[in-house]
Coordinates of C-alpha atoms and ligand atoms in Angstrom, one line a residue:
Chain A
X29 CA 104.3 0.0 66.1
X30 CA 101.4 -2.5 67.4
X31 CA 99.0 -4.2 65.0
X32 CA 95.3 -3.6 66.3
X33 CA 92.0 -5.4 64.8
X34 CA 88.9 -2.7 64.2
X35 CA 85.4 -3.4 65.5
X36 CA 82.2 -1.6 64.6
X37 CA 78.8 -1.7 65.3
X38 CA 75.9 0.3 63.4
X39 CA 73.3 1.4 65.6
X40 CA 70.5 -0.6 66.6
X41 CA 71.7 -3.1 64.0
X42 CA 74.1 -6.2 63.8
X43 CA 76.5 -7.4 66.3
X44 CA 80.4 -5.6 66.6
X45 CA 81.4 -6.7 63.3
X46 CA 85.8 -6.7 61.6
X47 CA 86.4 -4.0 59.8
X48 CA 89.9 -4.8 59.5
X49 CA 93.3 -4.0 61.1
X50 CA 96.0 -1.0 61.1
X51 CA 99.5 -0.3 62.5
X52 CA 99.9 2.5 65.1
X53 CA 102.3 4.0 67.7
X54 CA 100.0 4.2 70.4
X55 CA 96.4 3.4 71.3
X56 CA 95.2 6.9 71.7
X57 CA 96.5 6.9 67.6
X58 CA 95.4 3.8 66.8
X59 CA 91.8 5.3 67.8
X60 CA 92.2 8.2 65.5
X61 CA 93.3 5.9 62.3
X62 CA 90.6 3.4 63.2
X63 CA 88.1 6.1 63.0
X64 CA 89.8 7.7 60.0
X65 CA 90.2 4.3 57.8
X66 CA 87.3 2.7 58.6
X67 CA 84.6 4.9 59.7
X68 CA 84.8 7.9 57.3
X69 CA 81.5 7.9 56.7
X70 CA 79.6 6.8 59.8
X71 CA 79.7 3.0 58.9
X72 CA 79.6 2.5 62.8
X73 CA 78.1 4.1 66.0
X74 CA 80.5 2.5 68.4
X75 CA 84.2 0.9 67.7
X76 CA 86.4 -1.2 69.6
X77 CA 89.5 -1.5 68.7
X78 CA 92.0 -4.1 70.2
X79 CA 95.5 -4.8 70.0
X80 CA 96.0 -8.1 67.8
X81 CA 98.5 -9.4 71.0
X82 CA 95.9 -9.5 73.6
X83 CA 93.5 -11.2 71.6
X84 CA 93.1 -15.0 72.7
X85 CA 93.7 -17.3 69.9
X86 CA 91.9 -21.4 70.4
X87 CA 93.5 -23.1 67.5
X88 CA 92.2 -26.2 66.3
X89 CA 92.8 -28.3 68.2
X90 CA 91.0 -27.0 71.1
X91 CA 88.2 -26.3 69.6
X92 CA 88.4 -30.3 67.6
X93 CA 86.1 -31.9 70.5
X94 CA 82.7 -29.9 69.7
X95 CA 82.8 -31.0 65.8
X96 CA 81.4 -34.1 65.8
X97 CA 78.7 -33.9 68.8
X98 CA 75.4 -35.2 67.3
X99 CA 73.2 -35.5 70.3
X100 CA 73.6 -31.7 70.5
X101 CA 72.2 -31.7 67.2
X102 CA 68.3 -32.8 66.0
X103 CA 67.6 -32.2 62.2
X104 CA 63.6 -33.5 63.2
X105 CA 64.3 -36.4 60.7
X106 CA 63.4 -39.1 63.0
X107 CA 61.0 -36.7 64.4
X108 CA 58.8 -36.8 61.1
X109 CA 59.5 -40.4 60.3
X110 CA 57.7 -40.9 63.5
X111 CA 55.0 -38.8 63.1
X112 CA 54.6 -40.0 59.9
X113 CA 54.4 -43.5 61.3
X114 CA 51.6 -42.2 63.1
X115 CA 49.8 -40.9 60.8
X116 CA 49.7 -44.1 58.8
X117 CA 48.6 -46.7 61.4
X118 CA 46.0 -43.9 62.7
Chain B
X148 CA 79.5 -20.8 50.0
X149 CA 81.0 -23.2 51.2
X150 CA 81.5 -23.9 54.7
X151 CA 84.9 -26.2 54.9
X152 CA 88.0 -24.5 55.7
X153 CA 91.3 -25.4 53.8
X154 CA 92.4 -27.0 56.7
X155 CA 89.7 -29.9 56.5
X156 CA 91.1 -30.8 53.5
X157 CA 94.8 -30.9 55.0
X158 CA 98.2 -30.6 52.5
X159 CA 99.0 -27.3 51.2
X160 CA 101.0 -28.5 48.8
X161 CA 97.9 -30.4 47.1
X162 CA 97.3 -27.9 44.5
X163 CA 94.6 -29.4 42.3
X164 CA 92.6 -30.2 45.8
X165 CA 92.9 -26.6 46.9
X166 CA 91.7 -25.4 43.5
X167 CA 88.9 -27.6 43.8
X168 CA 88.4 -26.4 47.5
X169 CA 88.2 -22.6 46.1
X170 CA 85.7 -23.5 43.0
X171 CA 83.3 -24.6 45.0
X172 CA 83.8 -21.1 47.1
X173 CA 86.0 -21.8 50.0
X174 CA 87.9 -19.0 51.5
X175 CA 91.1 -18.8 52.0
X176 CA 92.2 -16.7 56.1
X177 CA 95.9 -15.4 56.4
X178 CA 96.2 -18.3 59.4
X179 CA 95.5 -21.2 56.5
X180 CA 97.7 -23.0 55.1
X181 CA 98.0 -22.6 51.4
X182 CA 100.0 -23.5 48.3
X183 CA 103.1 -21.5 47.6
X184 CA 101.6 -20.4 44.2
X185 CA 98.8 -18.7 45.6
X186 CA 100.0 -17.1 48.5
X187 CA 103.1 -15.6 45.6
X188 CA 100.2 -14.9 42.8
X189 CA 97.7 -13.3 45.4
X190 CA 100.4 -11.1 47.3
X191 CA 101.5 -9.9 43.9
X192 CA 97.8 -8.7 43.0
X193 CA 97.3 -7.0 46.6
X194 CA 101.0 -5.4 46.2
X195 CA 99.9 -3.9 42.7
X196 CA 96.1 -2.8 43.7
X197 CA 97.9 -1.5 47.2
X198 CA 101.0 0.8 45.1
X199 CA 98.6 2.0 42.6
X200 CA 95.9 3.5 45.3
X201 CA 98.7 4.9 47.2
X202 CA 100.3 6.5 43.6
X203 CA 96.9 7.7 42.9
X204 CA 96.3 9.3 46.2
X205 CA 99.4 11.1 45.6
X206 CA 98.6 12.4 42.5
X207 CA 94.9 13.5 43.4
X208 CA 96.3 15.5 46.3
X209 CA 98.4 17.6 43.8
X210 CA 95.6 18.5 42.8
X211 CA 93.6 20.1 45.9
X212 CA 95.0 23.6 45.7
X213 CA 94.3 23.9 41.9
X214 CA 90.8 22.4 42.3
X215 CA 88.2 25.3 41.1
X216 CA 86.1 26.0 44.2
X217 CA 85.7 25.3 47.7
X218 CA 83.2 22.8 47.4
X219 CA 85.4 20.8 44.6
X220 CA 88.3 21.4 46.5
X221 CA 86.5 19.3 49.8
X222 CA 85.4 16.4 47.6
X223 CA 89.0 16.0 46.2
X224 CA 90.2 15.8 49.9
X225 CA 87.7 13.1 50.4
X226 CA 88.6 11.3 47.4
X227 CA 92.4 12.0 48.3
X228 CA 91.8 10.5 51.6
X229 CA 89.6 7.7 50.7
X230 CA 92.9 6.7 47.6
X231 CA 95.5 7.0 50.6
X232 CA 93.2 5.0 53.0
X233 CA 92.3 2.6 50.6
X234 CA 96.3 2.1 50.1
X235 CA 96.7 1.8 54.0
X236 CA 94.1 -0.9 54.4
X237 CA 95.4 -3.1 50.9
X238 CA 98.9 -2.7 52.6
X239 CA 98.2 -4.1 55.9
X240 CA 96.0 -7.3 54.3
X241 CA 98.9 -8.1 52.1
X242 CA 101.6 -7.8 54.6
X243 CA 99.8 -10.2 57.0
X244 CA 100.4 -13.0 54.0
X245 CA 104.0 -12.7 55.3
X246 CA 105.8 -12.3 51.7
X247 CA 106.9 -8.5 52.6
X248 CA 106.8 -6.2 55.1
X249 CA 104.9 -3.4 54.5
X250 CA 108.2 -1.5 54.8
X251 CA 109.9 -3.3 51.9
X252 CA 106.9 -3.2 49.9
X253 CA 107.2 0.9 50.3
X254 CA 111.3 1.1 49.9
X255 CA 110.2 -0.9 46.5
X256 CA 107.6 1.0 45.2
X257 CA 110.0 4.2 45.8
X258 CA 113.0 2.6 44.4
X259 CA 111.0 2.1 41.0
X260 CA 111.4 -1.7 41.6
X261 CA 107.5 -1.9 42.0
X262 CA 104.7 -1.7 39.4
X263 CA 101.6 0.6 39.5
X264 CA 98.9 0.7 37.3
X265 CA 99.5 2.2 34.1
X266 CA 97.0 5.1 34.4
X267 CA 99.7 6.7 37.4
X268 CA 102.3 6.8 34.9
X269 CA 101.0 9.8 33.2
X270 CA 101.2 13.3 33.7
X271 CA 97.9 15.3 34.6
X272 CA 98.0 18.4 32.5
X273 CA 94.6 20.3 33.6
X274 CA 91.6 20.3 35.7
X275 CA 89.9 18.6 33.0
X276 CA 92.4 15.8 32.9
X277 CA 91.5 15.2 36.6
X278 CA 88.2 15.5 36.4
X279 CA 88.7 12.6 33.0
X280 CA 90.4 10.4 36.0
X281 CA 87.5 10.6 38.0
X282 CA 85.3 9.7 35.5
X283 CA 86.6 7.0 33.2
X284 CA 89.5 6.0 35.7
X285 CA 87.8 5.5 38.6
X286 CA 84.9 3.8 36.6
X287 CA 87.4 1.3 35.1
X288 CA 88.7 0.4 38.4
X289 CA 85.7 0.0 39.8
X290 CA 84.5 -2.1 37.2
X291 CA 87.6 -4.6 37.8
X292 CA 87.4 -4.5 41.7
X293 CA 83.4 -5.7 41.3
X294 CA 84.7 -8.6 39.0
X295 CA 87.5 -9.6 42.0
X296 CA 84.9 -9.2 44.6
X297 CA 82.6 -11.3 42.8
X298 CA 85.0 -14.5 43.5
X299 CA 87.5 -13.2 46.1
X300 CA 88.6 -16.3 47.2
X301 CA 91.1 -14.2 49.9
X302 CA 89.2 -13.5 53.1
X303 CA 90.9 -10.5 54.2
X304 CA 90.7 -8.8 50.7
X305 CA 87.1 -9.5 49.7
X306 CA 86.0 -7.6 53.3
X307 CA 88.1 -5.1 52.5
X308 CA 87.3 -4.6 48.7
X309 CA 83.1 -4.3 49.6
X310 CA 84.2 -0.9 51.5
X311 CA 86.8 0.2 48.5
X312 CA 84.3 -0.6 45.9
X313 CA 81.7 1.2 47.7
X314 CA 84.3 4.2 48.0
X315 CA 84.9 4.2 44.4
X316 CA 81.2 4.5 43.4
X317 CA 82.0 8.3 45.2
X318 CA 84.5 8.7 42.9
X319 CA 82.6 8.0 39.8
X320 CA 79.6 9.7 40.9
X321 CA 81.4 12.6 41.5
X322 CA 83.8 12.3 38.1
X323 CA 80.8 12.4 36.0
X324 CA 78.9 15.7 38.3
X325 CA 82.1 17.4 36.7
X326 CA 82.0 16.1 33.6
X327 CA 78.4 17.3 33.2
X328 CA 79.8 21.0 34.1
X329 CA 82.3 20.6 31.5
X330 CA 79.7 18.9 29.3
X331 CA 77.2 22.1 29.6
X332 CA 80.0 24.4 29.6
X333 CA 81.0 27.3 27.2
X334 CA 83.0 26.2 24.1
X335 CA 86.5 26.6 25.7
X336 CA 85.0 24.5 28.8
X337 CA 84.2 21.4 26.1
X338 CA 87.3 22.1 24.2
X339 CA 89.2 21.5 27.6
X340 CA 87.8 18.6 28.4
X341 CA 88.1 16.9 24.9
X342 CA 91.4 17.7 24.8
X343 CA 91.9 15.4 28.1
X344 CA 89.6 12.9 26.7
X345 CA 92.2 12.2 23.9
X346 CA 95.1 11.9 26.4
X347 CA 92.9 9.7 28.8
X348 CA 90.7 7.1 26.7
X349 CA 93.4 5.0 25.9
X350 CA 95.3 4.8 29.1
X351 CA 91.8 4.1 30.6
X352 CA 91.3 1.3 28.2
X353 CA 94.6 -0.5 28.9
X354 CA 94.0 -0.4 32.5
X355 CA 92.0 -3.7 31.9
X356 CA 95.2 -5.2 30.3
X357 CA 95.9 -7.1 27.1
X358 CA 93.6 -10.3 26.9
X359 CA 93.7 -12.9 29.5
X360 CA 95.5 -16.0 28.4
X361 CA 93.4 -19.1 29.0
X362 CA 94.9 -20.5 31.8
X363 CA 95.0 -17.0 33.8
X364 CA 95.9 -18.2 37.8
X365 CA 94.0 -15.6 39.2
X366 CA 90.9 -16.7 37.4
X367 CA 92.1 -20.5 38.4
X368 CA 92.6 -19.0 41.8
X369 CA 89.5 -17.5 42.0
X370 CA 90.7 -13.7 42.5
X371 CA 89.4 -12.7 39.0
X372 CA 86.2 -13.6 38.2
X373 CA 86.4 -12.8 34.2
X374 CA 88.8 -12.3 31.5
X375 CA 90.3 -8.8 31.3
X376 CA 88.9 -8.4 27.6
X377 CA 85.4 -9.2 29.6
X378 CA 85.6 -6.3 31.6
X379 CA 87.2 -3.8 29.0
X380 CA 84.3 -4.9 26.4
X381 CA 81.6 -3.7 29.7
X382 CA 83.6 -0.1 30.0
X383 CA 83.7 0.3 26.2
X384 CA 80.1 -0.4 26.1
X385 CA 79.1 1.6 28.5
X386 CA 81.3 5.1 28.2
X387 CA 81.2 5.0 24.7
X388 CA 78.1 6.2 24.3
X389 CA 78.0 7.7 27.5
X390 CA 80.4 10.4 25.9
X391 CA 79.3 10.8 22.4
X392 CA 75.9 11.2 23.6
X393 CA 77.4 14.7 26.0
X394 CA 78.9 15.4 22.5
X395 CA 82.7 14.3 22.7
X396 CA 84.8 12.5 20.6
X397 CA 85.9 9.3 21.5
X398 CA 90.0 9.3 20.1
X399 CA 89.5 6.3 18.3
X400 CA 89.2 6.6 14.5
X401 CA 87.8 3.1 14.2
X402 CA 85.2 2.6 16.9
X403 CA 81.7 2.8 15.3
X404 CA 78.4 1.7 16.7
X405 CA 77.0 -1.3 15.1
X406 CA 73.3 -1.0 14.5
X407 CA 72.4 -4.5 14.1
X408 CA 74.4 -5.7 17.1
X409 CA 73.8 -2.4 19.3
X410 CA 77.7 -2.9 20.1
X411 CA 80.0 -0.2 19.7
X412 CA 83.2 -2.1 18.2
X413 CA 86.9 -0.6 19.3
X414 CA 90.1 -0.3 16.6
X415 CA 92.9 -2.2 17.2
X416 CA 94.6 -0.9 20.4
X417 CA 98.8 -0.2 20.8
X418 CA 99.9 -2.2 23.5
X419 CA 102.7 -0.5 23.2
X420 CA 102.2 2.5 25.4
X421 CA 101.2 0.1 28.3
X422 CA 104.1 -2.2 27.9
X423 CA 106.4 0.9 28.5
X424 CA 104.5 1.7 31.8
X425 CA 104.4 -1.9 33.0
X426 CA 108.3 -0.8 33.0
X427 CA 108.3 2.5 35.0
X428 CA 109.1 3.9 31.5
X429 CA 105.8 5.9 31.2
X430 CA 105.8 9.3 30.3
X431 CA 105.5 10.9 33.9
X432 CA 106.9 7.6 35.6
X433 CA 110.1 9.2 36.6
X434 CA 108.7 12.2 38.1
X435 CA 105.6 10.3 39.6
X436 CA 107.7 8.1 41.7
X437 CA 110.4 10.7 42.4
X438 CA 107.8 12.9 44.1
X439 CA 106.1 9.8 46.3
X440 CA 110.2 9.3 47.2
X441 CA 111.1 12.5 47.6
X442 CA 107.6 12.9 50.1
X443 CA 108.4 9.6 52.0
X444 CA 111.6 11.1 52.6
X445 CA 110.5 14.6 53.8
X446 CA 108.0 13.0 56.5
X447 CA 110.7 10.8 58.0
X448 CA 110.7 12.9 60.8
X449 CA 106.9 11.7 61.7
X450 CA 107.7 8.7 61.4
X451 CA 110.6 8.4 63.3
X452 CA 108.4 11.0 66.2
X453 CA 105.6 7.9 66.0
X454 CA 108.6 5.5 66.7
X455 CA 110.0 7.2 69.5
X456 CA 106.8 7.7 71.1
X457 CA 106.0 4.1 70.3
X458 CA 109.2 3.1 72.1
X459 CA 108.2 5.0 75.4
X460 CA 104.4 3.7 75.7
X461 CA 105.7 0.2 75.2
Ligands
FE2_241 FE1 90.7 3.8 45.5
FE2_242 FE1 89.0 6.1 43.5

């Protein structure tokens, strides 16, 4: 038995979104129970379902250096302090 | 909700900082750390809601060749599938917490070392009583899966309860489009159907559970978003009336409709029918769990066919 993680995506709507996981003996069943637990009633037009081993993990750690990167942010506070600077002496 | 993960606020074993971490809505993912208590209190919960979907199944699928009809007979193998698959996805979410396999959590259940919810430890004695199941069961459940989804605090679970919760509105639906044929029925049709009203209210009612105590964990925990007497109080208020007005008897001497409060108030309840199923000492419990044994046992041979064939792709 491999565990596998469900996709699905309605159509013309969302992105590939979890639905959740299941146990089977081999992909071509792990197909048939993805469709049968979590698209019973339609709830997506296309499904990908992948075994939980081959997904790639980043823990962390490797994903710790984008967390604090402010110059890739710009909330347009100093943005309207300026304008309204501006403003003021205009 | 909040957006910090467990994680930012570092030692599991800080229990009054991860209670504070899930009042203010965090979310707890299997990968997290998390304190001992709530990975043992939150398993438990999953194990419980898992066993008694799975008992329930089983018992609605008795049902399918005595179901009156064709087009009753295809709803009750919907609902038996959507019972069976609700089990399947409850089992795998709580044996990626890592407490037990879903394996052991089965050899329990069948071994009567497991506990269900009360409602699966009595027998079903006609049509009527199923169709009393679909209706007041099914609403009760529903009305105590909405209160956990409310909160969830458990990832996995709370996606998984928005598509089981969604299910059981089916199930009511449909419980109460029989009822109504029962309801409009001839005399023997309404006699039937009282006479499993009377076997079912009160084992509906205890679903909810005595009262909560104050410091419930799973309400600290933030699994359950109200008190169990909360929730009972809603189903009272609501199929109380719902059945007197389709001109049954509730089998309650004492309840009575208070016209200046507009509530209908309950007698006192016997707790001891529930204590006895809470032991696997209900009235059908033996029979109930010799069967879901005695099928486990008789579809070895898939499983061990699954295995095999598992063994040869790998
Ligand atoms: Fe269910
Ligand atoms: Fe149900």
């Amino acid at each position: 038995m491999r565990t596998y993680e469900v996709f699905l995506k309605r159509e013309g709507k969302d992105e590939f979104r979890h639905a959740g996981s299941l146990d089977a003996a081999t992909p071509e069943l792990a197909l048939v129970l993805a469709r049968e637990n979590y698209a019973r009633r339609a709830e997506g037009r296309l499904m990908w379902v992948v075994d939980r081993a081959d997904i790639l993990t980043a823990d962390e750690s490797f994903l710790a250096p984008n967390v604090d990167r402010p110059h890739r942010h710009n909330d347009g506070a100093l943005v309207a302090a300026r304008r309204r600077a501006q403003r003021e002496s205009s | 909700m909040s957006t910090r993960t467990w994680h930012d606020l570092g030692d599991p074993g800080d229990l009054d900082g991860f209670v504070a971490f899930l009042a203010e809505g965090g979310i707890v993912e299997p990968g997290d750390p998390m304190p001992d208590e709530y990975r043992r209190e939150v398993f438990r919960f999953i194990e419980l809601h898992a066993n008694s979907e799975l008992m329930g199944g089983l018992t609605e699928r008795d049902w399918i060749p005595k179901a009156p009809g064709l087009r009753r007979k295809m709803a009750i193998i919907a609902k038996t599938q959507d019972e069976i698959g609700h089990a399947h996805l409850l089992y795998m979410v709580a044996s990626d917490m890592g407490v037990k396999t879903r394996d052991q959590m089965l050899t329990d259940l069948f071994a009567g070392r497991s506990r269900f919810h009360n409602v699966f430890h009595y027998a079903a004695v006609t049509w009527a009583d199923q169709v009393a199941i679909a209706y007041l069961v099914d609403a009760a459940a529903l009305i105590s899966q909405q209160a956990v989804l409310k909160v969830c605090s458990y990832g996995p679970y709370r996606r998984i309860l928005k598509r089981i919760v969604a299910e059981e509105g089916f199930h009511m639906r449909h419980g109460e489009e029989m009822l109504l044929t029962f309801a409009e029925g001839t005399e023997i049709q309404r006699r039937m159907f009282q006479e499993a009203l009377d076997r079912w209210w009160l084992p509906a009612l205890q679903l909810f559970g005595p009262d909560s105590k104050p410091d419930d964990e799973l309400i600290t925990f933030r699994i359950k978003s109200e008190p169990n007497e909360v929730l009972r109080d809603r189903w009272v208020q609501k199929y109380a009336p719902l059945l007197t007005g389709y001109g049954f008897t509730v089998p309650d001497p004492d309840l009575r409709h208070d016209p200046d409060t507009g509530r209908w108030e309950i007698g006192e309840i016997d707790w001891s029918h529930l204590k006895a199923t809470l032991a696997n000492a209900g009235p059908d419990s033996a029979r109930r769990i010799g069967d879901a044994a005695r099928h486990w046992a008789d579809t070895a041979w898939v499983r061990d066919a699954l295995e095999r064939t598992s063994a040869r792709a790998a």
